[in-house]
PDB file of C-alpha atoms in Angstrom:
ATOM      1  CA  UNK A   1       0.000   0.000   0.000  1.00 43.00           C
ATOM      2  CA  UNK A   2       1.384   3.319  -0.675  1.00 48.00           C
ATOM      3  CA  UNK A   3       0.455   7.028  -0.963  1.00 45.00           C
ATOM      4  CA  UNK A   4       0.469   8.518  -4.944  1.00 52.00           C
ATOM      5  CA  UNK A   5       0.880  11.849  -2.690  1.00 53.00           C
ATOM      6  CA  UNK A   6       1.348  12.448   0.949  1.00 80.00           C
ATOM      7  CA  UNK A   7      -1.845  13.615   1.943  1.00 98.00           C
ATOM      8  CA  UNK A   8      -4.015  14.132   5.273  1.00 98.00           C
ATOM      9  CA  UNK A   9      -7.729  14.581   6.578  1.00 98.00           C
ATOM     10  CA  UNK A  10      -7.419  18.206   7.116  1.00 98.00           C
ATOM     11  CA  UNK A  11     -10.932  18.612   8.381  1.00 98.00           C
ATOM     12  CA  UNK A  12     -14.472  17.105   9.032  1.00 98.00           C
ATOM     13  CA  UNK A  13     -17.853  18.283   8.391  1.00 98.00           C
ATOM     14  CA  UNK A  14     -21.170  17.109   8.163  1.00 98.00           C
ATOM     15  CA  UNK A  15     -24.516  19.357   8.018  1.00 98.00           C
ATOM     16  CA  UNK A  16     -27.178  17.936   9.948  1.00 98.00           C
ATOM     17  CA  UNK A  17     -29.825  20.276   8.315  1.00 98.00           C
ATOM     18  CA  UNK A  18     -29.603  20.282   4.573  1.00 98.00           C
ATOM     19  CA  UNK A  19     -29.125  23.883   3.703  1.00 97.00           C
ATOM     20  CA  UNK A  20     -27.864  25.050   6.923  1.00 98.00           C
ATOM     21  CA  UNK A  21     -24.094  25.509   9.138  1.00 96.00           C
ATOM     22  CA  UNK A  22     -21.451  22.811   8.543  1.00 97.00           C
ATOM     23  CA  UNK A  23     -20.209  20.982  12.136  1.00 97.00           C
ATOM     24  CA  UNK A  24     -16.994  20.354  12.498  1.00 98.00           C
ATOM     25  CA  UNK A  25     -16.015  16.938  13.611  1.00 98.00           C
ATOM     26  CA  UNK A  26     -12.469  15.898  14.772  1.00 98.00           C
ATOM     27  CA  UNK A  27     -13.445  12.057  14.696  1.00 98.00           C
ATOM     28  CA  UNK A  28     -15.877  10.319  12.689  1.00 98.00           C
ATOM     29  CA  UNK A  29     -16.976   6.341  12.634  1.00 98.00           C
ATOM     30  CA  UNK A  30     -17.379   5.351   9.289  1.00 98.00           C
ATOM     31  CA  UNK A  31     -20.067   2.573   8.138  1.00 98.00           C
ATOM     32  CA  UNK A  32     -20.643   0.214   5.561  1.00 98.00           C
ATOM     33  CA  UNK A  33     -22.526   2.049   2.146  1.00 97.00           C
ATOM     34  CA  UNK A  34     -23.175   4.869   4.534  1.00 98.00           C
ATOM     35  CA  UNK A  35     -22.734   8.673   4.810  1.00 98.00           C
ATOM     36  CA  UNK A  36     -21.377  10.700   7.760  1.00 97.00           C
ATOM     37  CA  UNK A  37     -23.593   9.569  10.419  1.00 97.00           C
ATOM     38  CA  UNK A  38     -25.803  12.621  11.139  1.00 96.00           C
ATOM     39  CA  UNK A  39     -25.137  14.192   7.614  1.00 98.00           C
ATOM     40  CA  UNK A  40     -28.241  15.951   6.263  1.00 98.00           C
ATOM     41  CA  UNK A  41     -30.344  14.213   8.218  1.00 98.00           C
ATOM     42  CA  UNK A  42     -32.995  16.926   8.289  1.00 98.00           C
ATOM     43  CA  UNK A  43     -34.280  18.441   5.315  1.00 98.00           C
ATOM     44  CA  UNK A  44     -36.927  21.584   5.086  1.00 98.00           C
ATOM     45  CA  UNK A  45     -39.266  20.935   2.702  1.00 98.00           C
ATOM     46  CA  UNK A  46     -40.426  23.661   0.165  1.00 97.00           C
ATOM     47  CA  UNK A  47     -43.820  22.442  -0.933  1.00 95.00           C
ATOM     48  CA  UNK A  48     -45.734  19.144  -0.531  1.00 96.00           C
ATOM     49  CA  UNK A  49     -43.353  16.560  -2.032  1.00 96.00           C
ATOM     50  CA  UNK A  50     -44.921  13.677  -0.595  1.00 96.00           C
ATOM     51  CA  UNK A  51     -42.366  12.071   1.263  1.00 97.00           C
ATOM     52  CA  UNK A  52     -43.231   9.792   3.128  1.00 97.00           C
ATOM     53  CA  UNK A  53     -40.431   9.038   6.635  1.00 96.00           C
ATOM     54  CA  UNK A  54     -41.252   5.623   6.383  1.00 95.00           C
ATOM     55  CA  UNK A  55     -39.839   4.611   3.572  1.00 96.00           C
ATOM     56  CA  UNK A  56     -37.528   7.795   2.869  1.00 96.00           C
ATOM     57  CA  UNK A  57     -36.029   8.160  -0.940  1.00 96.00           C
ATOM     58  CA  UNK A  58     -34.052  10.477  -3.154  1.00 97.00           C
ATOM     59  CA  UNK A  59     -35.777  13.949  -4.143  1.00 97.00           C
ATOM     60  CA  UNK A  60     -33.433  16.493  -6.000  1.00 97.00           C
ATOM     61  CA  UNK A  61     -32.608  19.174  -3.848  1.00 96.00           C
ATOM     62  CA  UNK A  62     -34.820  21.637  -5.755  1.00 96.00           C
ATOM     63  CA  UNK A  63     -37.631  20.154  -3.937  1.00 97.00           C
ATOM     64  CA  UNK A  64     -35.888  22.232  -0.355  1.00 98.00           C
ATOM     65  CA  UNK A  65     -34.699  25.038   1.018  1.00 98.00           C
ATOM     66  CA  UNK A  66     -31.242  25.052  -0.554  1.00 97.00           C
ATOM     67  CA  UNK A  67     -28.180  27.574  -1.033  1.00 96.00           C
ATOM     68  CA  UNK A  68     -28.576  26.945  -4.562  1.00 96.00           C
ATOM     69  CA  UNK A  69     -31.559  29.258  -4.772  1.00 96.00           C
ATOM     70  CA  UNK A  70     -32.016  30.341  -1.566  1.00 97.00           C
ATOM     71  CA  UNK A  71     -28.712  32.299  -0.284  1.00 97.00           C
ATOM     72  CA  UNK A  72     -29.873  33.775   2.857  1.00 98.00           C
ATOM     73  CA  UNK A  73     -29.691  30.491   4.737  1.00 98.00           C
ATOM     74  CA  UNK A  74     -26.061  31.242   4.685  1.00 98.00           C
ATOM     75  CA  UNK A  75     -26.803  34.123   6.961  1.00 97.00           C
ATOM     76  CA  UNK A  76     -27.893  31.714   9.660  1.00 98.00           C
ATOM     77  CA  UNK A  77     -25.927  29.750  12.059  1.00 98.00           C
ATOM     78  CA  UNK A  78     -27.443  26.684  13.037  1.00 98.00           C
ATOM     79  CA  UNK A  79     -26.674  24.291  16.319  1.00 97.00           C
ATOM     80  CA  UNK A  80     -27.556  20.694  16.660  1.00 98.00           C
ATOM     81  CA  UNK A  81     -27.415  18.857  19.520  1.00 97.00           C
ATOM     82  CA  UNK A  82     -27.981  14.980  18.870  1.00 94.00           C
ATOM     83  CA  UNK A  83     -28.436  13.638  22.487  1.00 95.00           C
ATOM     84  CA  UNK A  84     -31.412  15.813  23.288  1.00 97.00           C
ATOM     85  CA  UNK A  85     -32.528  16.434  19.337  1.00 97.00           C
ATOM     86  CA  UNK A  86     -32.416  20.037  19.670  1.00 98.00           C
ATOM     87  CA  UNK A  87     -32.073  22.582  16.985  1.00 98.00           C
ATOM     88  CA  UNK A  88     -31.357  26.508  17.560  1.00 98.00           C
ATOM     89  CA  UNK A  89     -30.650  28.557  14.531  1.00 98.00           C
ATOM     90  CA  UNK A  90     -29.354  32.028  15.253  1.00 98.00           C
ATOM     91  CA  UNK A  91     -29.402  35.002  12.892  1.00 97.00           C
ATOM     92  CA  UNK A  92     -26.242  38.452  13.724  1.00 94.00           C
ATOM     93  CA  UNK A  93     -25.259  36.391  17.165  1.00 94.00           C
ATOM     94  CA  UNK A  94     -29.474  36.608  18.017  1.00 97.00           C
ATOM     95  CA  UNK A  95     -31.082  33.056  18.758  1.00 98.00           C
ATOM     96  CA  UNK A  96     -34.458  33.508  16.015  1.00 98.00           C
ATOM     97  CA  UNK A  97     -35.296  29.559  16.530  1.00 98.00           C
ATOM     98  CA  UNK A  98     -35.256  26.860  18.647  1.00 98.00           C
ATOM     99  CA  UNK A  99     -37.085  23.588  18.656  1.00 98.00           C
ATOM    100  CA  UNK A 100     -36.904  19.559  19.320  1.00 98.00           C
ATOM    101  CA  UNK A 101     -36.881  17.969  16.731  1.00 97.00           C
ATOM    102  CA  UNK A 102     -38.370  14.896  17.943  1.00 96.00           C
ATOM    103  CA  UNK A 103     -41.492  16.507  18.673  1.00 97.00           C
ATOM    104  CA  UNK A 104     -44.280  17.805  16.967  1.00 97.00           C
ATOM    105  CA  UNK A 105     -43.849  21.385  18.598  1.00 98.00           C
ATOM    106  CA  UNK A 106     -40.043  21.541  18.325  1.00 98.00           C
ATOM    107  CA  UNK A 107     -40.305  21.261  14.504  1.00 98.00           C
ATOM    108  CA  UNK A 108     -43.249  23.504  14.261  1.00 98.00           C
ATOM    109  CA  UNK A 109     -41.019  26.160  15.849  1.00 98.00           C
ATOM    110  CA  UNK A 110     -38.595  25.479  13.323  1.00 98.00           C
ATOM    111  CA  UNK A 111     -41.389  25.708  10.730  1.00 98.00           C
ATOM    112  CA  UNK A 112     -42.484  28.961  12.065  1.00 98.00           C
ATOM    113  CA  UNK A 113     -39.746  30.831  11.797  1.00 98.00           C
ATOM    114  CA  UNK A 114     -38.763  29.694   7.745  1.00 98.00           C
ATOM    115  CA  UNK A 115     -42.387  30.333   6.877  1.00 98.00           C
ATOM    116  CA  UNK A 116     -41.636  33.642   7.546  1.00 98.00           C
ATOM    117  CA  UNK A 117     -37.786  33.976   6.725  1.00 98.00           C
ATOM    118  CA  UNK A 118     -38.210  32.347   3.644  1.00 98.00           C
ATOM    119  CA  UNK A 119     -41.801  33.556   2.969  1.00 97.00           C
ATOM    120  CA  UNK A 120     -41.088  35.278  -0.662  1.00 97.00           C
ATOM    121  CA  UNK A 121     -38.928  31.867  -1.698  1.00 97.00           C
ATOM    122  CA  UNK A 122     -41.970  29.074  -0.363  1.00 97.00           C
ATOM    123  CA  UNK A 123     -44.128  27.166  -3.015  1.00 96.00           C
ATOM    124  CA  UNK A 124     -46.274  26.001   0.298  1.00 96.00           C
ATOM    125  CA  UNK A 125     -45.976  25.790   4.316  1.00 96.00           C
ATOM    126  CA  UNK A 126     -42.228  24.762   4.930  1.00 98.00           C
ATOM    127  CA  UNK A 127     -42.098  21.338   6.847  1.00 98.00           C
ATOM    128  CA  UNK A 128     -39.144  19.637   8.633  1.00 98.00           C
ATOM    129  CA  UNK A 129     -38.745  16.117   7.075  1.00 98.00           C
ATOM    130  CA  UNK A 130     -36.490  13.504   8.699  1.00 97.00           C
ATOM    131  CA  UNK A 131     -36.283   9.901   8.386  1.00 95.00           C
ATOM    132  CA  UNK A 132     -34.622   6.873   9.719  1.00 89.00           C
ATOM    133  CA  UNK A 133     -31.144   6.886   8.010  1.00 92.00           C
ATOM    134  CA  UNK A 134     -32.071   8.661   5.341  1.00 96.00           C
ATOM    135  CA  UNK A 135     -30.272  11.629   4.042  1.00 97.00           C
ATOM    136  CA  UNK A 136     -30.867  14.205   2.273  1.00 98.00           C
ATOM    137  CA  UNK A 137     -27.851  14.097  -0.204  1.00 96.00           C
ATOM    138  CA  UNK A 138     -27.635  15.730  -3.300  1.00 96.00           C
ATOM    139  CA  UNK A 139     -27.119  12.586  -5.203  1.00 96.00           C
ATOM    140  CA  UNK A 140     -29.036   9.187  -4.719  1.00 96.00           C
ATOM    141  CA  UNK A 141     -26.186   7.029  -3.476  1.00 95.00           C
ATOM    142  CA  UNK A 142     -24.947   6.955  -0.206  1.00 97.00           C
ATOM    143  CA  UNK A 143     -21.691   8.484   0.213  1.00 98.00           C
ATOM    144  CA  UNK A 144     -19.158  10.728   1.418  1.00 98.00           C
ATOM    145  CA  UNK A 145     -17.984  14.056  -0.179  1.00 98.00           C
ATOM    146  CA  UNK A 146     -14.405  14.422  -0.345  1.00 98.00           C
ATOM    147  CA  UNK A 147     -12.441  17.944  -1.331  1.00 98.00           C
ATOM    148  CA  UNK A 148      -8.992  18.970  -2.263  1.00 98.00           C
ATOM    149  CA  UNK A 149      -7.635  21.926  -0.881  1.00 98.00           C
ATOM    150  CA  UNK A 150      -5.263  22.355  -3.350  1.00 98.00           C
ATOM    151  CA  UNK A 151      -7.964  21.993  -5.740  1.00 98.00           C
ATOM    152  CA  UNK A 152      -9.783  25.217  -4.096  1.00 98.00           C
ATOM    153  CA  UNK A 153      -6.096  27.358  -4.155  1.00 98.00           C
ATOM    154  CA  UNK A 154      -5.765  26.361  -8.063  1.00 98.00           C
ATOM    155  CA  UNK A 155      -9.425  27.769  -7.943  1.00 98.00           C
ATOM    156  CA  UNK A 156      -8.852  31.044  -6.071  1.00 98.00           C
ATOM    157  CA  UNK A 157      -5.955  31.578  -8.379  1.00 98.00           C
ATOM    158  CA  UNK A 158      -7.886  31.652 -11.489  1.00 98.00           C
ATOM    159  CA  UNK A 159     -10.283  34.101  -9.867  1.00 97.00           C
ATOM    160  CA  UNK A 160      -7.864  36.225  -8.120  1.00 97.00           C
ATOM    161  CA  UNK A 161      -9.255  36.264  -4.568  1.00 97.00           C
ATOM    162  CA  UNK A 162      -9.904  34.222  -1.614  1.00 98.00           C
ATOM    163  CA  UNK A 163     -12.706  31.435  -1.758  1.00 98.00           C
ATOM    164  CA  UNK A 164     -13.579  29.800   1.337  1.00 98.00           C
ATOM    165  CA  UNK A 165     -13.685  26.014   1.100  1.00 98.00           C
ATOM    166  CA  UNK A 166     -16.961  25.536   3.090  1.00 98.00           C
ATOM    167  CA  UNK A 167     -18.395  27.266  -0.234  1.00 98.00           C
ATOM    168  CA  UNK A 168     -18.163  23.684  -1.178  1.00 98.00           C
ATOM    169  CA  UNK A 169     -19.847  22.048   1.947  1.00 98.00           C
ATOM    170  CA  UNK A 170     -17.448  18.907   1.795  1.00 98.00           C
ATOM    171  CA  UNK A 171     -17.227  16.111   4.684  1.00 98.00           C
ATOM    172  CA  UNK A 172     -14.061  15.754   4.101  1.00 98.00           C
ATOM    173  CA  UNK A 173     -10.927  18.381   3.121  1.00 98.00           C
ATOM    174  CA  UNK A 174      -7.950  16.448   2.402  1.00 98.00           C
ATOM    175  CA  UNK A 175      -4.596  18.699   2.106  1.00 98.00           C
ATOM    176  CA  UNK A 176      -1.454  17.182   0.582  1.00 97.00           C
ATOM    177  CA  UNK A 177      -2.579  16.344  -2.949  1.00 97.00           C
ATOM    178  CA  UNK A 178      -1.650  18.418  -6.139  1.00 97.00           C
ATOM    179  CA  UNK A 179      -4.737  20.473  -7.337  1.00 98.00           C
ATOM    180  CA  UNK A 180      -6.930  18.240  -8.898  1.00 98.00           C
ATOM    181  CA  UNK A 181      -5.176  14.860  -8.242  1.00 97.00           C
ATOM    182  CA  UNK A 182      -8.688  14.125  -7.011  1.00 98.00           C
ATOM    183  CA  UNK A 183      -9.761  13.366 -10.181  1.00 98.00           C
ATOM    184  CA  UNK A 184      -7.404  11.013 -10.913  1.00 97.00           C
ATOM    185  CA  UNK A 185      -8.441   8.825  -8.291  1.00 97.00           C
ATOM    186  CA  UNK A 186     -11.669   7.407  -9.845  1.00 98.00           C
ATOM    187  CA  UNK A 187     -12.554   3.486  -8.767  1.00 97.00           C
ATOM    188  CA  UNK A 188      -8.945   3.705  -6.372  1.00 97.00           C
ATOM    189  CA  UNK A 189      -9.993   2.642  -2.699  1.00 98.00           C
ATOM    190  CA  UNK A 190      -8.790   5.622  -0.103  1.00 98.00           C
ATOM    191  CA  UNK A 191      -7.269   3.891   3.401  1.00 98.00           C
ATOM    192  CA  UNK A 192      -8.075   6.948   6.017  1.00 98.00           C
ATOM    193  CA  UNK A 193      -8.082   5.843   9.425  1.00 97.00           C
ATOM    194  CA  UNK A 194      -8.769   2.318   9.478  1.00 97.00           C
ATOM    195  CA  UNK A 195     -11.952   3.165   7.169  1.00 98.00           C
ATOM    196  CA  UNK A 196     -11.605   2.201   3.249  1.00 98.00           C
ATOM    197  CA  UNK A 197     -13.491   4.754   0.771  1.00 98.00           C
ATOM    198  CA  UNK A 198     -13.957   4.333  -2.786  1.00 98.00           C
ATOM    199  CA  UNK A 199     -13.843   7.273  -4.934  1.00 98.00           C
ATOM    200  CA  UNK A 200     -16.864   6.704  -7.745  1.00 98.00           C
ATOM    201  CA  UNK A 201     -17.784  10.122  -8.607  1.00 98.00           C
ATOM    202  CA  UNK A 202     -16.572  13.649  -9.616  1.00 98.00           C
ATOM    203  CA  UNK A 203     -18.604  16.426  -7.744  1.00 98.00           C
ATOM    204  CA  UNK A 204     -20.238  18.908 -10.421  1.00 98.00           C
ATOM    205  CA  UNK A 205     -20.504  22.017  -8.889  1.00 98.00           C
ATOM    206  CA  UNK A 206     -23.878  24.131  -9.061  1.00 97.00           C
ATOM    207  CA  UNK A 207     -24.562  27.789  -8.124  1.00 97.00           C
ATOM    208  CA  UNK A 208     -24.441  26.911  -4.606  1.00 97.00           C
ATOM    209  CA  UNK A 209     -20.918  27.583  -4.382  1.00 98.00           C
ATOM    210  CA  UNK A 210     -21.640  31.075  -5.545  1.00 98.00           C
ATOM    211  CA  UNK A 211     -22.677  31.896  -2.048  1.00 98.00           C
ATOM    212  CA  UNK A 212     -20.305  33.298   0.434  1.00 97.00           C
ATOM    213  CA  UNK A 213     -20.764  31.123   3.558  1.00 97.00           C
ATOM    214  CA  UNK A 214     -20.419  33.783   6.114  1.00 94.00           C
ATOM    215  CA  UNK A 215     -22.190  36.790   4.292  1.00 96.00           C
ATOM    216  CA  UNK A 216     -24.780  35.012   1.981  1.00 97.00           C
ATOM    217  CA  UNK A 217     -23.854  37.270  -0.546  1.00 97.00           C
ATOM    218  CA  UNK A 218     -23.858  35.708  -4.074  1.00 97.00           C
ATOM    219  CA  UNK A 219     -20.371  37.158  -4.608  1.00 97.00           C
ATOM    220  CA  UNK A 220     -18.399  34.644  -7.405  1.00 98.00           C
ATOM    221  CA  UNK A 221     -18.869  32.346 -10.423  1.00 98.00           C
ATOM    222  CA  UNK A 222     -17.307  29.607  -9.551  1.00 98.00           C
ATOM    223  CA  UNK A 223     -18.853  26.830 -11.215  1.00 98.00           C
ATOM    224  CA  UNK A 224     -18.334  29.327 -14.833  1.00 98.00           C
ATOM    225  CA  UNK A 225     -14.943  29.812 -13.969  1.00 98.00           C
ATOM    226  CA  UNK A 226     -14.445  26.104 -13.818  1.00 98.00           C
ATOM    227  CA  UNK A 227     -15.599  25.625 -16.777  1.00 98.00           C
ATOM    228  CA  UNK A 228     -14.463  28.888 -19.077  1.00 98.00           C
ATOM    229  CA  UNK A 229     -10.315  27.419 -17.395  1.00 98.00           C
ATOM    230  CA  UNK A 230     -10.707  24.151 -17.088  1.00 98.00           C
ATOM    231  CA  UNK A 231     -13.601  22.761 -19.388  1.00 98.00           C
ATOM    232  CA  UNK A 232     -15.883  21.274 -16.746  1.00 98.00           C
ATOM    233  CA  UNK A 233     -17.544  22.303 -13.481  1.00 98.00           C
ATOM    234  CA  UNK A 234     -16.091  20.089 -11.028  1.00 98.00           C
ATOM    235  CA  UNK A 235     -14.456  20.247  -7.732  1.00 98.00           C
ATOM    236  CA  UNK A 236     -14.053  16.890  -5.340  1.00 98.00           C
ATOM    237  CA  UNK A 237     -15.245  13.880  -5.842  1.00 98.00           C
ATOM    238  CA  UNK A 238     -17.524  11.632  -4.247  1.00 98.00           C
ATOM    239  CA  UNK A 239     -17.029   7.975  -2.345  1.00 98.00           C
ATOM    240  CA  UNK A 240     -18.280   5.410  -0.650  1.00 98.00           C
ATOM    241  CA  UNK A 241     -17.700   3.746   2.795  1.00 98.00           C
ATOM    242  CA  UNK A 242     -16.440   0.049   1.743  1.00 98.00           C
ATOM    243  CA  UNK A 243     -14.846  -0.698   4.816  1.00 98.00           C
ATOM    244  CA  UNK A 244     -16.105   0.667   7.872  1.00 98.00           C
ATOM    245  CA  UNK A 245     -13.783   2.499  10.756  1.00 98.00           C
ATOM    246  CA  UNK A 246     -12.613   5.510  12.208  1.00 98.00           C
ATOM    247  CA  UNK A 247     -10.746   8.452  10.932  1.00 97.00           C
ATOM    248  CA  UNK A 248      -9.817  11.707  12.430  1.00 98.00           C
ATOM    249  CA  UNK A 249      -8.394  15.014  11.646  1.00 98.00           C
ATOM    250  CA  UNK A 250      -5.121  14.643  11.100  1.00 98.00           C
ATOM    251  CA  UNK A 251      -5.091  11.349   9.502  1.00 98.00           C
ATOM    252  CA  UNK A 252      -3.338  10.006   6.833  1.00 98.00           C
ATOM    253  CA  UNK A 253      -4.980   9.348   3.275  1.00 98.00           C
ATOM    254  CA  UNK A 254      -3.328   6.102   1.460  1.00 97.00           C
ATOM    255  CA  UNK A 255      -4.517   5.023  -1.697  1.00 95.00           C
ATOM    256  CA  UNK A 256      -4.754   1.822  -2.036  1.00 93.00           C
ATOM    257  CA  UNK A 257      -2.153   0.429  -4.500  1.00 84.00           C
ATOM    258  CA  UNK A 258      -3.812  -1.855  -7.407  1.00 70.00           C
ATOM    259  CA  UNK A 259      -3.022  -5.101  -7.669  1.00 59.00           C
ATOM    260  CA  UNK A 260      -1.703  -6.296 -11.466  1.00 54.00           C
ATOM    261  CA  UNK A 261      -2.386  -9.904 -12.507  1.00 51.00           C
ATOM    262  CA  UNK A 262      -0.537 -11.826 -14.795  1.00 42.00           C
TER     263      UNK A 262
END
């Protein structure tokens, strides 16, 4: 086994509310065909979709509030506290929401407030959807997002100022790698920890990434700059948990070395 570049886990994120503030991990236990535990595992809807908790599946994130098209989420800061299933979103340091999320009256709260927030941007009463190990992913598969930092200087050289890699709302930020080695990774199994990740897709960026994360403003191009320099919209790449473990901050990413048969 050896490393095509050194490389290490130079953060962890997950989002428990689709749309809403990143939470930075420093471990994370990886599982079988699974994503982050705890990553979007809420959802607001915006209008009747029909799902159903049940028997949770894939909607395309146009069916929620999303940065994509609705930018002044980034404006919030949102807290969630698993043992007690409590949510509090503030708004300039100001608490503007709080609610349980197990019960009918915590989300309600939570309902409240984005039916007013969000009021010009609603096709219908916004509801809080949640259900049992489903997330709310932007793609149908279950898996874990993975972004070079290098990747995001080569980026913010091409545009000539900073970009914040939370624009991107990875799990993981690896640091180490050329820009866009990433890519070059495709089907190669990632050791981090003792957790094994396959890399299966390239991340195509949308509009979301437009969207500073700490002033909401819709302040860069990012996904046409990709493309006018490089020919494509991408940045990171997508995998999935084949091997289940624990990784940390700090770790080391290995890829796996292929094995050549006669």
């Amino acid at each position: 086994m050896t490393d095509l570049a050194p490389a290490s886990v130079a953060s962890i994120y997950r989002y428990p509310v689709k749309g809403l503030s990143p939470e930075p991990l420093p471990t994370v236990a990886l599982d079988v065909g699974q994503t982050l535990p705890g990553d979007r595992a809420f959802a607001i809807e915006n209008g009747p979709i029909g799902f159903d908790p049940a028997h949770p599946r894939y909607f395309p994130k146009i069916r929620f509030l999303m940065l994509m098209r609705n930018e002044r989420l980034a404006a919030l800061r949102s807290r969630f506290d698993a043992a007690t299933g409590e949510l509090s979103i503030s708004c300039n340091s100001d608490e503007v929401a709080r609610g349980d999320l197990r019960t009918e009256t915590g989300r309600a709260a939570i309902e409240q407030f984005f039916a007013g927030y969000c009021a010009d941007e609603l096709r219908g009463p916004p509801k809080l959807l949640a259900g049992q190990g489903h997330s709310f992913s932007d793609v149908a598969r279950k898996v874990v997002s993975i972004i070079n930092l290098a990747s995001v200087a080569a980026l913010e050289a091409m545009i000539g100022r900073p970009v914040d890699p939370l624009r991107f709302r990875g799990n993981l930020y690896v640091e180490g790698w050329p820009a866009w080695h990433e890519f070059d990774l495709m089907d190669r199994v990632l050791l981090i920890g003792n957790a094994k990740l396959k890399v299966v897709k390239r991340i195509v960026r949308c509009t979301a990434t437009n969207v500073d994360p700490t002033t909401a403003a819709r302040d860069m191009a990012i996904p046409e700059t990709l493309q006018q320099n490089l020919g494509h919209a991408d940045c990171g790449v997508y995998a999935e948990v084949i091997e289940a473990g624990d990784l940390a901050q700090g770790d080391a990413v290995q890829v796996e070395q292929a094995t050549l048969f006669a």
